[in-house]
mmCIF file of C-alpha atoms in Angstrom:
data_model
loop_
_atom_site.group_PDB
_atom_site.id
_atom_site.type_symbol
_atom_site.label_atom_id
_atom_site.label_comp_id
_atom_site.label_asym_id
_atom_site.label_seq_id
_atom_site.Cartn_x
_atom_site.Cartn_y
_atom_site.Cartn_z
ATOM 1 C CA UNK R 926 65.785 102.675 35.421
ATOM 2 C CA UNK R 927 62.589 104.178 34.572
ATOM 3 C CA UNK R 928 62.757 107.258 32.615
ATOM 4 C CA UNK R 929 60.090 109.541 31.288
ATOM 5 C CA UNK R 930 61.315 113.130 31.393
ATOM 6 C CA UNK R 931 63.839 114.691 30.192
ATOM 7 C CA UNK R 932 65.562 118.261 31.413
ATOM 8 C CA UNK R 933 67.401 120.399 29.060
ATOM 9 C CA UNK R 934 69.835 123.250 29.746
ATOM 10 C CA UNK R 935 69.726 125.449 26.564
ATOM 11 C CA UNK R 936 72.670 127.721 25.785
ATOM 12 C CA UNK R 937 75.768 125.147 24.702
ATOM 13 C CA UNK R 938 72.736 122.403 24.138
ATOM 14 C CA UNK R 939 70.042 123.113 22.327
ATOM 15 C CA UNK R 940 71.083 126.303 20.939
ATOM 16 C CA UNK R 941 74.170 127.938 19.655
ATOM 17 C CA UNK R 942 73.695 131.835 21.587
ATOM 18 C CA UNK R 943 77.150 132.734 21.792
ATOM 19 C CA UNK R 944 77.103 135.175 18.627
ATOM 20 C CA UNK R 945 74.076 137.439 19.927
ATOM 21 C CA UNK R 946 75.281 137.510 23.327
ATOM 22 C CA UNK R 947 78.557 138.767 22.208
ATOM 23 C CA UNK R 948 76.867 141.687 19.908
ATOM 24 C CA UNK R 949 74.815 142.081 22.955
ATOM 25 C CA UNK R 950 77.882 142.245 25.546
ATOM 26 C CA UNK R 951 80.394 144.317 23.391
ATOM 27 C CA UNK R 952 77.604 147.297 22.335
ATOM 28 C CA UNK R 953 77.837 147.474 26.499
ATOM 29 C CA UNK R 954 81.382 147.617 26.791
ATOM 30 C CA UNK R 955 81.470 149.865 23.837
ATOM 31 C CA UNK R 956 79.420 152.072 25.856
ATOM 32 C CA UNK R 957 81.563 151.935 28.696
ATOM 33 C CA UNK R 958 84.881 152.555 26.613
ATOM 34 C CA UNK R 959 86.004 149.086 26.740
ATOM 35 C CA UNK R 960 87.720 146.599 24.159
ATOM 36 C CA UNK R 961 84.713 144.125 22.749
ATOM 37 C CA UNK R 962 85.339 140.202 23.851
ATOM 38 C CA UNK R 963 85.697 137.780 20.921
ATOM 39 C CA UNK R 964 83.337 134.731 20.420
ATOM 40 C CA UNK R 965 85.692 132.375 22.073
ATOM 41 C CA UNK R 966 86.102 134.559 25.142
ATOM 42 C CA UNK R 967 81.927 135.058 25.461
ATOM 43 C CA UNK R 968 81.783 130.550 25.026
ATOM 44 C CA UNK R 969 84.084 130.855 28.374
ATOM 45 C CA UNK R 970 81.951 133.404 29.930
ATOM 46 C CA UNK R 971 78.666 132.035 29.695
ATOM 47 C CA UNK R 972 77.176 129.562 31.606
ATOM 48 C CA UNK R 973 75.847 131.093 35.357
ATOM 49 C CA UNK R 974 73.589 133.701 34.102
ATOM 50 C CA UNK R 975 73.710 137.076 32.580
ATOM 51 C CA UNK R 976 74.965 138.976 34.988
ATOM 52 C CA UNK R 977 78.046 136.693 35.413
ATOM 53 C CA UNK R 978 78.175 136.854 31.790
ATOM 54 C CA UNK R 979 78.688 140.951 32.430
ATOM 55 C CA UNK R 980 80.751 140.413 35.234
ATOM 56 C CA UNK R 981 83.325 138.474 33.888
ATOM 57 C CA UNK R 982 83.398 140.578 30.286
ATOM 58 C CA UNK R 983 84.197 143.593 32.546
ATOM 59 C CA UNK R 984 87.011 141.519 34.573
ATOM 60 C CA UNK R 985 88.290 140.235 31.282
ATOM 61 C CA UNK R 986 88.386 144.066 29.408
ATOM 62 C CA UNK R 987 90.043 146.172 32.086
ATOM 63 C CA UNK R 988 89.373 146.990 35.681
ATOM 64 C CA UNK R 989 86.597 144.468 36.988
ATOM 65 C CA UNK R 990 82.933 146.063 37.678
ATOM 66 C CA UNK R 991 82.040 146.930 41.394
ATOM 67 C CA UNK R 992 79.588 144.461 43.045
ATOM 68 C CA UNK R 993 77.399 147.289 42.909
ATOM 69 C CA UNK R 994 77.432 147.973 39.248
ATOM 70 C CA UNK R 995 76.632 144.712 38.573
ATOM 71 C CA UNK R 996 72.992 145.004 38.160
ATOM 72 C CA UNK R 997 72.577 147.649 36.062
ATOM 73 C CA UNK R 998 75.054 146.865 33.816
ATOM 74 C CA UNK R 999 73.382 143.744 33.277
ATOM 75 C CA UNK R 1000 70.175 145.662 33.060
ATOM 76 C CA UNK R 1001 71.474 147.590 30.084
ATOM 77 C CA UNK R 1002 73.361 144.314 29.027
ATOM 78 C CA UNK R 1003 69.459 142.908 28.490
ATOM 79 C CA UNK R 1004 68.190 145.914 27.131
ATOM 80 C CA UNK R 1005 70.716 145.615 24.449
ATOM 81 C CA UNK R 1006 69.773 141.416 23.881
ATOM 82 C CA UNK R 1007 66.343 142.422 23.990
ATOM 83 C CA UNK R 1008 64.827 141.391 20.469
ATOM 84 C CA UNK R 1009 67.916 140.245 19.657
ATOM 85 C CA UNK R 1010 67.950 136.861 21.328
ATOM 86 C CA UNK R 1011 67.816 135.249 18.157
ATOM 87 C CA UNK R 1012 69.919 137.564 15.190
ATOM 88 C CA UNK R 1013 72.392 134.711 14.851
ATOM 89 C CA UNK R 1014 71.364 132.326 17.659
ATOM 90 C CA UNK R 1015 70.020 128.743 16.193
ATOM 91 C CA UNK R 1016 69.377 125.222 17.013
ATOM 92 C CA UNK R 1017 72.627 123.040 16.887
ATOM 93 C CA UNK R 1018 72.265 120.163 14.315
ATOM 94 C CA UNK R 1019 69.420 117.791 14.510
ATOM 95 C CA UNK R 1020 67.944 119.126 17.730
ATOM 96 C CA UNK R 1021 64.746 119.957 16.211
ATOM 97 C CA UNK R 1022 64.327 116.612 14.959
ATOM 98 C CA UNK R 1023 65.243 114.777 18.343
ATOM 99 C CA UNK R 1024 62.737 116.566 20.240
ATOM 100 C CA UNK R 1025 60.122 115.470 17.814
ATOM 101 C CA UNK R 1026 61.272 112.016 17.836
ATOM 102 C CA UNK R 1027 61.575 111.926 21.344
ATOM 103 C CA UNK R 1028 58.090 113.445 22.257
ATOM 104 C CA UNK R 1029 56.530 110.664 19.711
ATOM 105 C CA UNK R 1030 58.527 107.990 22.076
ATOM 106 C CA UNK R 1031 56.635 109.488 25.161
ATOM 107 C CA UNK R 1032 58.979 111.506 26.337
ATOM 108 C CA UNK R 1033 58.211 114.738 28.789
ATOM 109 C CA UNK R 1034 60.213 117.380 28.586
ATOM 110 C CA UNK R 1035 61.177 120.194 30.218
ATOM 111 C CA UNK R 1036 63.597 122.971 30.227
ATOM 112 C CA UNK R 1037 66.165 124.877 33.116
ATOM 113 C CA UNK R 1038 68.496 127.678 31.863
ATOM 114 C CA UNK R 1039 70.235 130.127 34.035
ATOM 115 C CA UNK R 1040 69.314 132.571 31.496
ATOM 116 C CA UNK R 1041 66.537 134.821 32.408
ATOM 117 C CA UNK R 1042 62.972 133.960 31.384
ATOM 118 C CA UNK R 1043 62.004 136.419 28.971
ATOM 119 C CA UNK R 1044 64.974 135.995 26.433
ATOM 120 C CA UNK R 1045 64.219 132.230 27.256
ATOM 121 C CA UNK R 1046 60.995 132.727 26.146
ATOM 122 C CA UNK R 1047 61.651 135.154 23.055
ATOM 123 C CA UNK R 1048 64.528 132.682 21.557
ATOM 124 C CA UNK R 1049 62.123 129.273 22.431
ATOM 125 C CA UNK R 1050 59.166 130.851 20.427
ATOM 126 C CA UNK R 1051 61.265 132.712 17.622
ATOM 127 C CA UNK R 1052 62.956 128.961 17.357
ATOM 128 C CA UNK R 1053 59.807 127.261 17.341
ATOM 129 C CA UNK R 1054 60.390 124.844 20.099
ATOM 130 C CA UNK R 1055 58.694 126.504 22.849
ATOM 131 C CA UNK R 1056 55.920 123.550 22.598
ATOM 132 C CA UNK R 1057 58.396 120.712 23.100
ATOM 133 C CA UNK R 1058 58.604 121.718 26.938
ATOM 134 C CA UNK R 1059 55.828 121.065 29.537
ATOM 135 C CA UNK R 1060 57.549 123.269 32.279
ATOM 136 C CA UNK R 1061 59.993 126.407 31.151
ATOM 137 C CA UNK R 1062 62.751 127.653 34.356
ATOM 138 C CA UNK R 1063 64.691 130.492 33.508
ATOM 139 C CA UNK R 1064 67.394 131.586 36.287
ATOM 140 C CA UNK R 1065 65.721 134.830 37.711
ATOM 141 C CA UNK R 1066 62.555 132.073 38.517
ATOM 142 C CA UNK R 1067 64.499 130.518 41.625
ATOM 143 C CA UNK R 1068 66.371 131.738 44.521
ATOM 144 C CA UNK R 1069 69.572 129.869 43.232
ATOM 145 C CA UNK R 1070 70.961 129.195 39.816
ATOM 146 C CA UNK R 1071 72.630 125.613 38.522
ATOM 147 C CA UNK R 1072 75.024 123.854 39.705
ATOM 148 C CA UNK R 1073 72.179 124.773 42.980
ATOM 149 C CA UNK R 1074 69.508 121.602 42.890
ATOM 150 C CA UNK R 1075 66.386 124.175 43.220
ATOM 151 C CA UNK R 1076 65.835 124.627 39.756
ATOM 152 C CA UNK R 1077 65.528 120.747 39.137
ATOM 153 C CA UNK R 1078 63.958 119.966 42.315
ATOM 154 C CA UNK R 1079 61.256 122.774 40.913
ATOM 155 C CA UNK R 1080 60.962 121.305 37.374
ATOM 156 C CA UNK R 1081 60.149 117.772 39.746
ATOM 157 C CA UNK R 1082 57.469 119.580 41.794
ATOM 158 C CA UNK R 1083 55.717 120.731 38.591
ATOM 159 C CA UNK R 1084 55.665 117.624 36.979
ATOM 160 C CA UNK R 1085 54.784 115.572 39.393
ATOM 161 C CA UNK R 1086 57.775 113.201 39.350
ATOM 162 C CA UNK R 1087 60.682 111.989 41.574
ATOM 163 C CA UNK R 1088 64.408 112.449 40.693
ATOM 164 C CA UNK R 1089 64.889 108.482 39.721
ATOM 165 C CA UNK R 1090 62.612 109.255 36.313
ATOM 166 C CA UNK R 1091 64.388 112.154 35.216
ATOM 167 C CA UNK R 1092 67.498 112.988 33.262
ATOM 168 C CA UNK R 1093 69.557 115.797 33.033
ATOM 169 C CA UNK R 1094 71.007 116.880 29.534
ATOM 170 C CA UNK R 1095 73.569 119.805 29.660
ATOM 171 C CA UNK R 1096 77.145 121.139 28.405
ATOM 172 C CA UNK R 1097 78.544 122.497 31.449
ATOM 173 C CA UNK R 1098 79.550 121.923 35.039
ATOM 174 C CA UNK R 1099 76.163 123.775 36.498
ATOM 175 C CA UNK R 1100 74.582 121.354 34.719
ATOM 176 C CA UNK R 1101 75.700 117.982 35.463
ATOM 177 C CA UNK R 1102 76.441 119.601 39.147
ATOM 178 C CA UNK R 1103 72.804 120.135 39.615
ATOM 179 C CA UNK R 1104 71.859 116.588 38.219
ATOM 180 C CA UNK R 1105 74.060 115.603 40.989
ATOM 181 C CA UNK R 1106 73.089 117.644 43.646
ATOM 182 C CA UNK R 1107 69.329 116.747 42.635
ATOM 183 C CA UNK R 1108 70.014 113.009 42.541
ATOM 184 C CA UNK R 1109 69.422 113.064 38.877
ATOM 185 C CA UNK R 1110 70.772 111.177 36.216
ATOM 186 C CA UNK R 1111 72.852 113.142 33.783
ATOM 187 C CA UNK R 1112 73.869 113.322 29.867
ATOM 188 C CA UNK R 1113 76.652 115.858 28.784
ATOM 189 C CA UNK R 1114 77.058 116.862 25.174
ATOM 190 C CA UNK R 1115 80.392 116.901 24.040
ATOM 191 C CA UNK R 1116 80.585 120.345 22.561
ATOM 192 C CA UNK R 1117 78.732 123.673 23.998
ATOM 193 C CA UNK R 1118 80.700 126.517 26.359
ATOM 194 C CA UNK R 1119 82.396 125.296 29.524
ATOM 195 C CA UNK R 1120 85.917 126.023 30.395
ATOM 196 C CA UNK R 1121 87.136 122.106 31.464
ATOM 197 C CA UNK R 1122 87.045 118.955 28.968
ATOM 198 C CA UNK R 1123 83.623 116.689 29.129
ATOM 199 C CA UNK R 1124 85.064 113.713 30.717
ATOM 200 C CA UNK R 1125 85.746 116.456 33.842
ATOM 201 C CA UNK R 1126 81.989 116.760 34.589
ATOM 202 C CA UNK R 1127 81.523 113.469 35.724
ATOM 203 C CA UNK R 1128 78.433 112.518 33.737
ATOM 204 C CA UNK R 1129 76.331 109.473 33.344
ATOM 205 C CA UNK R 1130 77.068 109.595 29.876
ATOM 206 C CA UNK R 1131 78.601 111.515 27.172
ATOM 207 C CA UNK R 1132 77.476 112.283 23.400
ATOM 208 C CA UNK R 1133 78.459 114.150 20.737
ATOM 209 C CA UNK R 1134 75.496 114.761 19.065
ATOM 210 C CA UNK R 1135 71.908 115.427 19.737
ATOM 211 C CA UNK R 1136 71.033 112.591 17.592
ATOM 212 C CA UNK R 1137 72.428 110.105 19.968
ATOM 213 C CA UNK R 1138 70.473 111.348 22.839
ATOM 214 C CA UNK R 1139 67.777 108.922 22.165
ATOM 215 C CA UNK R 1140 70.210 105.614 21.790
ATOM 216 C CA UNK R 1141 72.084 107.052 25.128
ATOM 217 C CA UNK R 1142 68.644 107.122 27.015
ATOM 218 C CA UNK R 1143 67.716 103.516 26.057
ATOM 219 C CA UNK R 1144 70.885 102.009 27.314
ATOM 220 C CA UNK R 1145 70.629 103.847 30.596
ATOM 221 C CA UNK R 1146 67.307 101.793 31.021
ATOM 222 C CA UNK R 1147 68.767 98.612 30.365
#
């Protein structure tokens, strides 16, 4: 197997977001009178974008949110993240150091998030690991989100590569869903926000810490 690019989800990852998008989530149920969601409940609730994020918080804290409310709630549920991406959001341990050592290997990398682009942007530069990724896919960028193939099939496109040299690395079932539905090769991480156990994805492989990523992507050449 030849591989020379790797494609990273980010939320549940590379980065541990759950705390701002809860402080972001419960100042807009605050405003709409309802009971705040605890950090556990926002892990469940991320994972298809942000206004999923908003729709399910509303489902969760009282009568569910109108189809047609959805987008400006999650308008106002930005507003609030806005400049906030990155309060108490970090890098999970060792990730800064694997994406240095895997660039020196030769590694490409890019990244696909079914978060919007600018708090994409805004947590990648405040985190200093904006420069790691050669092509940067946040959800409102394609027609469909992850588990959908576009966004990979996209990232391919851009880089000028076929689905046999790249690997997917992700948490969740969008993830390893669009790996599959791209006809990509796929790494799940252990911990991160989904709402089924890791074996349940179905992935290539599974680790349980960034630092084994590189060790997991030489015996998938062998």
């Amino acid at each position: 197997m030849t591989l020379t690019t790797l494609i990273f989800d980010l939320d549940g990852t590379l980065i541990d977001s759950a705390p701002d998008l809860r402080t972001a989530c419960n100042k807009l149920l605050q405003s709409k009178g309802r009971r705040e969601i605890t950090l556990e409940e926002t892990k469940k609730f991320v994972g298809n974008g942000a206004a999923k994020l908003v729709e399910r918080a509303f489902a969760a804290t009282g009568e569910p949110a109108q189809a047609s409310e959805i987008a400006p709630l999650t308008q106002d549920f930005l507003a609030f993240y806005d400049g906030h991406e990155a309060d108490e959001t970090g890098t999970y341990p060792s990730v800064m150091e694997t994406l240095q050592q895997l660039k020196q290997q030769g590694y490409r990398m890019a990244l696909c998030t079914n978060k919007p682009q600018k708090p994409t942007q805004n947590i990648l530069e405040h985190l200093a690991i904006e420069s790691f990724f050669d092509v940067i896919i946040g959800g409102d960028q394609v027609a469909k989100k992850k588990p959908d193939a576009e966004m990979l099939l996209t990232t391919l496109t851009k880089m000028g590569i076929t689905a046999d040299q790249a690997v997917m690395i992700g948490d969740s079932p969008n993830d390893i869903g669009a790996a599959d539905n791209a006809e990509m090769a796929s790494i799940a991480v252990s911990y991160g926000y989904r709402r089924v156990s890791v074996e349940e994805l179905g992935a290539d492989r599974i680790i349980d810490h960034m630092s084994q990523l590189p060790d997991a992507l030489e015996a998938m050449k062998a």
